[in-house]
GROMACS .gro file of C-alpha atoms in nm:
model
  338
    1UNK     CA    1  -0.807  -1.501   1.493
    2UNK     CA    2  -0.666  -1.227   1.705
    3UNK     CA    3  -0.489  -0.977   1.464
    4UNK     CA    4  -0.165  -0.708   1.529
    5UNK     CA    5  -0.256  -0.467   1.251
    6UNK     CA    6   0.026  -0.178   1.227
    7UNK     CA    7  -0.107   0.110   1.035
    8UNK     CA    8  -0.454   0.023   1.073
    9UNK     CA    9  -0.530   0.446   1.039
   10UNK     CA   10  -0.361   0.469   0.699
   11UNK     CA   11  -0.483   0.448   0.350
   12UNK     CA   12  -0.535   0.030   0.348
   13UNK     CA   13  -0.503  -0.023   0.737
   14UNK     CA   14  -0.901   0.154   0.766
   15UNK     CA   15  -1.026  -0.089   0.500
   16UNK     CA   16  -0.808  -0.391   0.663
   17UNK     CA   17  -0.970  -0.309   1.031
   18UNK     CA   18  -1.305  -0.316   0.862
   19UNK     CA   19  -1.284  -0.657   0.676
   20UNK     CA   20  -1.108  -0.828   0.947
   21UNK     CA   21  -1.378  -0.737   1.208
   22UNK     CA   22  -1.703  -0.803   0.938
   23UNK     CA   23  -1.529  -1.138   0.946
   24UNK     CA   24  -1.556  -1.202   1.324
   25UNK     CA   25  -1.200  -1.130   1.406
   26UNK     CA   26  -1.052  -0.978   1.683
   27UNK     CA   27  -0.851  -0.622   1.589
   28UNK     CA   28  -0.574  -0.450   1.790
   29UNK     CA   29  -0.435  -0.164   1.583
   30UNK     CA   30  -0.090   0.061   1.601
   31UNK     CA   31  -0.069   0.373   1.448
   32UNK     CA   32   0.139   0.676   1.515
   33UNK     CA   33  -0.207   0.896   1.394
   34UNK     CA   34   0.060   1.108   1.202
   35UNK     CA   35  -0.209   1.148   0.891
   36UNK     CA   36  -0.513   1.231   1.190
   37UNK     CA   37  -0.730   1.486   1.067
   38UNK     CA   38  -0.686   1.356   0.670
   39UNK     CA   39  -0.999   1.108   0.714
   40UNK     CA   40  -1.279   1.213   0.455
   41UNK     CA   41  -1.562   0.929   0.610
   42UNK     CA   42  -1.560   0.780   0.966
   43UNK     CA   43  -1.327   0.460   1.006
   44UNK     CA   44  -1.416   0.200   1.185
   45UNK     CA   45  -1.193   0.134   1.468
   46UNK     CA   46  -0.991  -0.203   1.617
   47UNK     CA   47  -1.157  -0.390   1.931
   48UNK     CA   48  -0.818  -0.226   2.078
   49UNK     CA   49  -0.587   0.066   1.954
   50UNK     CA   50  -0.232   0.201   2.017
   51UNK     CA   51  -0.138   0.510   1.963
   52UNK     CA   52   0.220   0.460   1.959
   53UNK     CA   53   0.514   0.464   1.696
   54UNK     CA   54   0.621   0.139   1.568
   55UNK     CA   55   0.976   0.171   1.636
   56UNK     CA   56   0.814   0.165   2.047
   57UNK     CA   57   0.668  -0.170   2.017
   58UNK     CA   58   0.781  -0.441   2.252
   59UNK     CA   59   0.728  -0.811   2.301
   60UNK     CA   60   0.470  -0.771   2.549
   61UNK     CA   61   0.228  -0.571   2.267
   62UNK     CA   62   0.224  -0.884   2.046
   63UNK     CA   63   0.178  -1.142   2.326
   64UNK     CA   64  -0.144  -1.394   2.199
   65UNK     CA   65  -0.175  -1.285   1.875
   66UNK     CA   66  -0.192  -1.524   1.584
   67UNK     CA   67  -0.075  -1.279   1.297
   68UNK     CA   68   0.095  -0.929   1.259
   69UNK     CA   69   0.030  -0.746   0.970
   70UNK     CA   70   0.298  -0.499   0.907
   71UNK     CA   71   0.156  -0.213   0.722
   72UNK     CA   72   0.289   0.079   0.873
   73UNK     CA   73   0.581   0.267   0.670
   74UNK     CA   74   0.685   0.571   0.510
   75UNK     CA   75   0.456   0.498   0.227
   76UNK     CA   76   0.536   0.506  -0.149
   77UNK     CA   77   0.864   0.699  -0.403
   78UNK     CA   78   0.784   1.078  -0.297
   79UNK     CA   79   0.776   1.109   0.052
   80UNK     CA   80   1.044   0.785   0.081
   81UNK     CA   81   1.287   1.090  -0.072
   82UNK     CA   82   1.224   1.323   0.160
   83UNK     CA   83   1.419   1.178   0.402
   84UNK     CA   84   1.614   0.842   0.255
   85UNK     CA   85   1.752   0.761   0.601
   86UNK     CA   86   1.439   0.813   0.760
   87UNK     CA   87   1.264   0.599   0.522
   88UNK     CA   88   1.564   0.240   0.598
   89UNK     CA   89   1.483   0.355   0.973
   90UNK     CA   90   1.111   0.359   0.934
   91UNK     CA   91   1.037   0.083   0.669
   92UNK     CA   92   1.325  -0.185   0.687
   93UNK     CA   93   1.484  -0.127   1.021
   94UNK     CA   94   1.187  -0.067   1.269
   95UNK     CA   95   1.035  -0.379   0.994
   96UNK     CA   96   1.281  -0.634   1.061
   97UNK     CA   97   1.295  -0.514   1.470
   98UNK     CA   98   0.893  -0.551   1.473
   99UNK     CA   99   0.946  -0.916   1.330
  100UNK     CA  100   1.226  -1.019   1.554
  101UNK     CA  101   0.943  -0.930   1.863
  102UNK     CA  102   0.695  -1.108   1.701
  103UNK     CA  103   0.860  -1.446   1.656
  104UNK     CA  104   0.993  -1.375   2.012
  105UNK     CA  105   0.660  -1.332   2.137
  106UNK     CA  106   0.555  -1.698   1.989
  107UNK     CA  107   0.315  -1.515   1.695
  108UNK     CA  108   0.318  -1.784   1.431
  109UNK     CA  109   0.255  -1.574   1.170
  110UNK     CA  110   0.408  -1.248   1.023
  111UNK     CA  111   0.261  -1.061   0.688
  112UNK     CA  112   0.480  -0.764   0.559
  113UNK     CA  113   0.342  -0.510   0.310
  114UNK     CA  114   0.559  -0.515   0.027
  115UNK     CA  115   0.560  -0.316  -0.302
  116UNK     CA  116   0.583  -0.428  -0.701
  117UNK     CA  117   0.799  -0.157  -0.706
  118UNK     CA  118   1.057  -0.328  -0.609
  119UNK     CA  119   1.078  -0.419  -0.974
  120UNK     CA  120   1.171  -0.031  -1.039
  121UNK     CA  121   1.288  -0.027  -1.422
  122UNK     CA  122   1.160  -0.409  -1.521
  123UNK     CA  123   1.416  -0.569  -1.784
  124UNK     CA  124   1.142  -0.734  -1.943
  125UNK     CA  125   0.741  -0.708  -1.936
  126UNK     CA  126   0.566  -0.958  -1.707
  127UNK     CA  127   0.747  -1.007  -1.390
  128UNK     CA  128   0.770  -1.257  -1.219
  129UNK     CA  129   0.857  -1.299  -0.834
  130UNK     CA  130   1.171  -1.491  -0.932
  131UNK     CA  131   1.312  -1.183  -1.155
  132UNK     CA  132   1.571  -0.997  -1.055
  133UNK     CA  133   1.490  -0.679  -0.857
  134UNK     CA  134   1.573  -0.317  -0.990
  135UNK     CA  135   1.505  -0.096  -0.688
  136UNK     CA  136   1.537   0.305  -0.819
  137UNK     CA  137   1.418   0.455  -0.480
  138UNK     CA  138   1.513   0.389  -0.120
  139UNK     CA  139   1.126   0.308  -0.038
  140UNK     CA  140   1.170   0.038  -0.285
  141UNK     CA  141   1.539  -0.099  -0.147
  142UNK     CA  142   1.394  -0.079   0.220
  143UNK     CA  143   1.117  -0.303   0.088
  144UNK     CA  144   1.400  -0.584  -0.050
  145UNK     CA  145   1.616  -0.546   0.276
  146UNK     CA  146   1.314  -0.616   0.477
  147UNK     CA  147   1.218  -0.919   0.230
  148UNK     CA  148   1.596  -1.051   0.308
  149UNK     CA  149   1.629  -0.990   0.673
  150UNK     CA  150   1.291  -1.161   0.764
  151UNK     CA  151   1.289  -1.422   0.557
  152UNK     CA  152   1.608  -1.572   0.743
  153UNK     CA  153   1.426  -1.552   1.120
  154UNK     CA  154   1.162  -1.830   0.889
  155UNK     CA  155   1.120  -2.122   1.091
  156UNK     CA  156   0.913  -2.422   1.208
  157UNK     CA  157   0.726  -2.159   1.455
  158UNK     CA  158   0.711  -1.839   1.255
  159UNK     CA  159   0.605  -1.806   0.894
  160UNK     CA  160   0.639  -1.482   0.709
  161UNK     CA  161   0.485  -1.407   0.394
  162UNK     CA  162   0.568  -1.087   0.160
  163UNK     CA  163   0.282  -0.941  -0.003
  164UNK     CA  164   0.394  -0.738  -0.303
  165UNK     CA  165   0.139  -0.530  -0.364
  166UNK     CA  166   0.056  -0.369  -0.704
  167UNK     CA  167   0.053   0.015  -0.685
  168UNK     CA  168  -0.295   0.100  -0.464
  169UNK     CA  169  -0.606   0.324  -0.610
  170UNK     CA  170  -0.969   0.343  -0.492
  171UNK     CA  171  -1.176   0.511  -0.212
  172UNK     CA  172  -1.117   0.453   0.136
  173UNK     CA  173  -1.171   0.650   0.406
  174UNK     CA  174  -0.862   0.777   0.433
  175UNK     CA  175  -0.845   0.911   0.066
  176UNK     CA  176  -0.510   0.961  -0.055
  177UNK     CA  177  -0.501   1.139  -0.438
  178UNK     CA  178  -0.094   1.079  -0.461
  179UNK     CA  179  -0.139   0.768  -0.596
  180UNK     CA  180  -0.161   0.781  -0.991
  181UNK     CA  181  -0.518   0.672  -1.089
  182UNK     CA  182  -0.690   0.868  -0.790
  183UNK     CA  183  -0.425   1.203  -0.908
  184UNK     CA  184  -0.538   1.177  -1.224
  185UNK     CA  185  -0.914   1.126  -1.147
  186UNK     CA  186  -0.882   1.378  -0.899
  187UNK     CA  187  -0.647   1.649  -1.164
  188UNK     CA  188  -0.965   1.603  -1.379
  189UNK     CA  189  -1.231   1.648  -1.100
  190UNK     CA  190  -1.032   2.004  -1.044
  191UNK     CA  191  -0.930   2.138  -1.274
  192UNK     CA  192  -1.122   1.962  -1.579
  193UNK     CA  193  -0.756   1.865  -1.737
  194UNK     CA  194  -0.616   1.558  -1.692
  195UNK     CA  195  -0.246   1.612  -1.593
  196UNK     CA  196   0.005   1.354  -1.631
  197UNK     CA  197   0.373   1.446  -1.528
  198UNK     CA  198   0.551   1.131  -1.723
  199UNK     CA  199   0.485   1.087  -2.121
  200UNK     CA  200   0.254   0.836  -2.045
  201UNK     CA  201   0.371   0.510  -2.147
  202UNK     CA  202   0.511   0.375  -1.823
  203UNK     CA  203   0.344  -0.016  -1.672
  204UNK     CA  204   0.173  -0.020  -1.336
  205UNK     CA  205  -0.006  -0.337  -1.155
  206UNK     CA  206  -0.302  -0.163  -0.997
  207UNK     CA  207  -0.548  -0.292  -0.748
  208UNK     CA  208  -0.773  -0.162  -0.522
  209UNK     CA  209  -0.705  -0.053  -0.128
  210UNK     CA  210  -0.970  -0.279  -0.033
  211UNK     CA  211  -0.860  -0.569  -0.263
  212UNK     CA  212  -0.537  -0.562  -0.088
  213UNK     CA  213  -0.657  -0.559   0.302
  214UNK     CA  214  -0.871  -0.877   0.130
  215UNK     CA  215  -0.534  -1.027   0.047
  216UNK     CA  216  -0.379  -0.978   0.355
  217UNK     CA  217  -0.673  -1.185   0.533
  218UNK     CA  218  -0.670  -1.461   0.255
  219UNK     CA  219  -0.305  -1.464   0.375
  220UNK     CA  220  -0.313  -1.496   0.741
  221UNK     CA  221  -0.651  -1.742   0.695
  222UNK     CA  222  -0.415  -2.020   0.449
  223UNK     CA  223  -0.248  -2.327   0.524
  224UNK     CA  224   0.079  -2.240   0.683
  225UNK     CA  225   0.277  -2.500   0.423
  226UNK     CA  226   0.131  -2.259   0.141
  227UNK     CA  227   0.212  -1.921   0.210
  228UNK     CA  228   0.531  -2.005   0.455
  229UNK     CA  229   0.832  -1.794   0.381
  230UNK     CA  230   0.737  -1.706   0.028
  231UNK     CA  231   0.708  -1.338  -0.155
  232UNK     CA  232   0.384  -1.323  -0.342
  233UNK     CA  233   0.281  -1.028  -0.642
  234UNK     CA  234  -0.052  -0.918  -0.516
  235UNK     CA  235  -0.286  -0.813  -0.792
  236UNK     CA  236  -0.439  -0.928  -1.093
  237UNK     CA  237  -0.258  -0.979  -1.472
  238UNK     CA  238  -0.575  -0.821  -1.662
  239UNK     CA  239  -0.495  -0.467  -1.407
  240UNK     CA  240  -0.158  -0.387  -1.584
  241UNK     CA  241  -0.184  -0.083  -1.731
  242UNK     CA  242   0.012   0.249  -1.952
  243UNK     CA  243  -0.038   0.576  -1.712
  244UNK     CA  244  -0.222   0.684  -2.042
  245UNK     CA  245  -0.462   0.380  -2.027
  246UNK     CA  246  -0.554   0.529  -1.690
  247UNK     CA  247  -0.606   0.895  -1.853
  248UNK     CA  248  -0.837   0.709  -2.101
  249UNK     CA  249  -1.065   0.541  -1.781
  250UNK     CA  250  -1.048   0.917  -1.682
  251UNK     CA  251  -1.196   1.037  -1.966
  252UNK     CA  252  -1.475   0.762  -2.018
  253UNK     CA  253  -1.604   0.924  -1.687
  254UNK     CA  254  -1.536   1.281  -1.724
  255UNK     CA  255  -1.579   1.325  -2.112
  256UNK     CA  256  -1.533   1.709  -2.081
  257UNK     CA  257  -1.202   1.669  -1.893
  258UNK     CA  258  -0.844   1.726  -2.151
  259UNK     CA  259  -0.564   1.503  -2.147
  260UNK     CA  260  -0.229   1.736  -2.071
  261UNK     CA  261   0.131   1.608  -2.063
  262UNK     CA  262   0.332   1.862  -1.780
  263UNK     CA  263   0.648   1.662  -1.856
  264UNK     CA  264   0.783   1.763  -1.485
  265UNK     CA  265   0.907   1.421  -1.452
  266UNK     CA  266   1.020   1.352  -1.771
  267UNK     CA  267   1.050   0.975  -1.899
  268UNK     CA  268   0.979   0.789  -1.530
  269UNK     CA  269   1.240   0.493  -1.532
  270UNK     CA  270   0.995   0.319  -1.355
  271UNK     CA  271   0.784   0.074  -1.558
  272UNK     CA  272   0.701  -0.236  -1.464
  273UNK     CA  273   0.425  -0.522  -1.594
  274UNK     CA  274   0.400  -0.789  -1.348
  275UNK     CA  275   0.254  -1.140  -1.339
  276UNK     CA  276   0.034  -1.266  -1.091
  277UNK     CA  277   0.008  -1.659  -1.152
  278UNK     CA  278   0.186  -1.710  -0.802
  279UNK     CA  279  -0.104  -1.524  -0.608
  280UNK     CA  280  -0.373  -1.785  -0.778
  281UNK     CA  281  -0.198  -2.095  -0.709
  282UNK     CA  282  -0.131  -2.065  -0.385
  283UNK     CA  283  -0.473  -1.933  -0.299
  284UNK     CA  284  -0.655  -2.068  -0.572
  285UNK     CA  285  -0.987  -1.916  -0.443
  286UNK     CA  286  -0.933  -1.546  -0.408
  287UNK     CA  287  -1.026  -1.350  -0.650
  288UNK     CA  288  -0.997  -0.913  -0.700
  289UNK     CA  289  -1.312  -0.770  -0.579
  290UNK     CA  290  -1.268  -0.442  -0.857
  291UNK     CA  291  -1.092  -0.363  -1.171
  292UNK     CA  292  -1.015  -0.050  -1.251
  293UNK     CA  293  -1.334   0.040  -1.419
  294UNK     CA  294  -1.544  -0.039  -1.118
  295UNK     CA  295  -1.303   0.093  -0.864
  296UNK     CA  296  -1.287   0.474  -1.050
  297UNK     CA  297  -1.702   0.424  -1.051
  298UNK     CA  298  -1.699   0.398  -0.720
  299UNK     CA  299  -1.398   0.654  -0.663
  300UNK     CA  300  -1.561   0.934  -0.907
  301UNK     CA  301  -1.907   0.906  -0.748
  302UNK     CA  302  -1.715   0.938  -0.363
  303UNK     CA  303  -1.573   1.260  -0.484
  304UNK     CA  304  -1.918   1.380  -0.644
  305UNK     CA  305  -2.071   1.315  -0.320
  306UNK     CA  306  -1.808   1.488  -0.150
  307UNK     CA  307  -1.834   1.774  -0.381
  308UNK     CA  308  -1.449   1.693  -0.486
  309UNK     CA  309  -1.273   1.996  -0.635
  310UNK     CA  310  -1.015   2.207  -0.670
  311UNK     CA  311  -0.907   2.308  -0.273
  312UNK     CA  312  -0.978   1.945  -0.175
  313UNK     CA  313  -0.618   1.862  -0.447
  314UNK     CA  314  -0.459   2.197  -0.383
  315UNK     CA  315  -0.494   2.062   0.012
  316UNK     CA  316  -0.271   1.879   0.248
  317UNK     CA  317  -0.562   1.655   0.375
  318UNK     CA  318  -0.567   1.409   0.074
  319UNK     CA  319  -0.163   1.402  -0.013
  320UNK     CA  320   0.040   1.243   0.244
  321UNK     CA  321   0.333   1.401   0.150
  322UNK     CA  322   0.209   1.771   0.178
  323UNK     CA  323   0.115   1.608   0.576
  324UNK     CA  324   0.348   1.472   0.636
  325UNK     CA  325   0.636   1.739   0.488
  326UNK     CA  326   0.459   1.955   0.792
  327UNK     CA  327   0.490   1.676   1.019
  328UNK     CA  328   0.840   1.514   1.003
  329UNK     CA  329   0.981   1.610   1.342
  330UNK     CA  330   0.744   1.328   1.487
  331UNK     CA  331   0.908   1.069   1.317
  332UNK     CA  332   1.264   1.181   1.409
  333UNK     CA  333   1.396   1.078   1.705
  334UNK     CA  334   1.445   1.310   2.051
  335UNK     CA  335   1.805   1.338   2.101
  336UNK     CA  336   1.951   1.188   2.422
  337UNK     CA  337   1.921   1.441   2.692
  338UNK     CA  338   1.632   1.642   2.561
   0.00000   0.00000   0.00000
C-alpha cells in the first residue's frame, strides 16, 4: 500500500509512520514541522516527506496513492480557542479541500481523524455513533462539518471513513502532557500533587496514540464494502473512565503523589461515555494493544528514564499549545501583496 499520511510529525502521525512502515508499506508524510524541536526520542521518518502546509497540497501530491490519512489539524479544545476561525480554516476547510484532491487524484480511499468529542455534553451515557452530536467547541464542530462535507463526495471510486477517536494518552515520541491522563501523570511526576482543574467526575473514552495509528491501518487494510462512508468510535468500552478514575491510576503508580482539585475550570460540560460495538463488528479482529494501566506503565517509566520533572511541564516542548501560542503567525496566511 502506498500511504498519504498528513501530520505524520505530530503526536499519533510518529507512531502511524512507524507501524505503517514495520508493516512493509510505503510512507509519504506532510507536515508543516510547526511542533519541530518538541520531539523527546528520534522518530522514524516516511520513505518520502513534505514539508509543506496542508492548505498547499495539490492533486499532483496525492497522485498513486491508495489511502490518505488526514491527521493533520489544530489539535484538541485549548488551542482550537485560540483562534476559532483559524481552527474551521485549518481542520474542516483545508479537510474537506484535501479530500476533494484526493478523490480527484483517483485515491480510492480517504481516512479522516475525527474526535469523540464531538459528543461534547452527552445526553445520555454510552454513545453511540447514531446519537445526536453536542459540539461545545469549534475543534469539535469543525470535526462534524468535515464528517458532513466528505461524506457527500462518497462514491463508487472513493470511500471515506471517519475515525472518531477516543481522547489520546500514552508515550510517543512526540510527547504531548495536554492531554488529561499524561497532565495528570505528568502534574504528579512534578510537582508530587496530582492537579485536576474540573471536580472530577466528567466521562472520557481513552486509548492509546499507538492504538489509534493501529486503527487507522486496520482501516485502510478492510474490505472497502465495510468501512465505506461510515463514522466509526475508535476505542474500547472497558477504557471509559471519571477524570478521578485517572487520578486513582495516578496514584497506584506514584503512591506519595496528593490528589488536589484547582477548580480553574469549574464543572467541564464536557462528559461523554461512548460505545464502541461499531468498531468490533466491522473489524471483528482488531483488538486495543493497551489499557490504561499498561499504557501509564509504560508512560511513567518513559518519564523516569527521561528524568521527567518539573521544567520538562513548566516547558513549551511537551504542550502544544504553549508552541504553538509562540508560533501562530505560520499558520495565518500572508496577505496579498506582501
Amino acid at each position: 500500500m502506498k500511504a498519504f499520511v498528513t501530520g505524520h510529525l505530530g503526536y499519533i502521525g510518529s507512531h502511524l509512520v512507524d507501524v505503517l512502515k514495520q508493516e512493509g508499506h510505503h510512507v509519504t508524510g506532510c507536515d508543516l514541522g510547526l511542533f519541530a524541536g518538541c520531539a523527546w526520542e528520534p522518530v522514524v521518518r516516511p520513505d518520502r516527506e513534505l514539508l509543506k502546509d496542508v492548505r498547499q497540497i495539490d492533486a499532483a501530491d496525492l497522485d498513486g496513492f491508495d489511502c490518505v490519512m488526514h491527521l493533520a489539524a489544530i489539535s484538541n479544545d485549548p488551542m482550537g480557542a485560540i483562534d476559532p476561525q483559524l481552527t474551521y480554516d485549518i481542520n474542516r476547510d483545508a479537510s474537506i479541500r484535501l479530500a476533494r484532491l484526493a478523490k480527484q487524484a483517483g485515491v480510492p480511499r480517504f481516512l479522516f481523524a475525527g474526535s469523540c468529542s464531538v459528543y461534547g455534553k452527552g445526553q445520555k451515557l454510552d454513545l453511540e455513533e447514531t446519537d445526536p452530536l453536542s459540539p461545545l467547541t469549534a475543534y469539535a464542530q469543525s470535526k462534524i462539518e468535515t464528517e458532513t462535507a466528505v461524506s457527500q463526495m462518497a462514491d463508487s471510486s472513493f470511500s471515506p471513513v471517519f475515525l472518531r477517536n477516543a481522547t489520546a494518552y500514552g508515550h510517543s515520541p512526540m510527547l504531548r502532557i495536554d492531554l488529561v491522563v499524561n497532565n495528570l501523570l505528568g502534574s504528579a511526576m512534578a510537582y508530587g500533587e496530582i492537579r485536576i482543574q474540573s471536580d472530577g467526575s466528567p466521562w472520557r473514552p481513552l486509548i492509546h496514540c499507538r492504538d489509534i495509528a493501529r486503527a487507522f491501518v486496520a482501516f485502510a487494510q478492510a474490505p472497502r464494502d465495510v468501512v465505506h462512508n461510515q463514522a466509526v468510535n475508535v476505542g474500547a468500552n472497558s477504557e471509559n473512565y471519571q477524570v478521578r478514575q485517572v487520578a486513582d491510576q495516578v496514584r497506584r503508580l506514584i503512591p506519595s503523589a496528593k490528589i488536589s482539585y484547582t477548580g480553574e475550570v469549574g464543572a467541564d460540560p464536557r462528559n461523554y461515555r461512548v460505545k464502541f460495538d461499531r468498531l468490533y463488528r466491522l473489524l471483528p479482529h482488531f483488538r486495543l494493544q493497551y489499557d490504561l494501566a499498561s499504557g501509564m506503565n509504560e508512560l511513567h517509566r518513559k518519564m523516569v528514564e527521561h528524568g521527567f520533572g518539573r521544567s520538562d511541564f513548566e516547558g513549551d516542548q511537551f504542550v502544544r499549545l504553549r508552541t504553538l501560542s509562540k508560533r501562530l503567525d505560520r499558520l495565518r496566511p500572508v496577505p496579498a501583496g506582501a
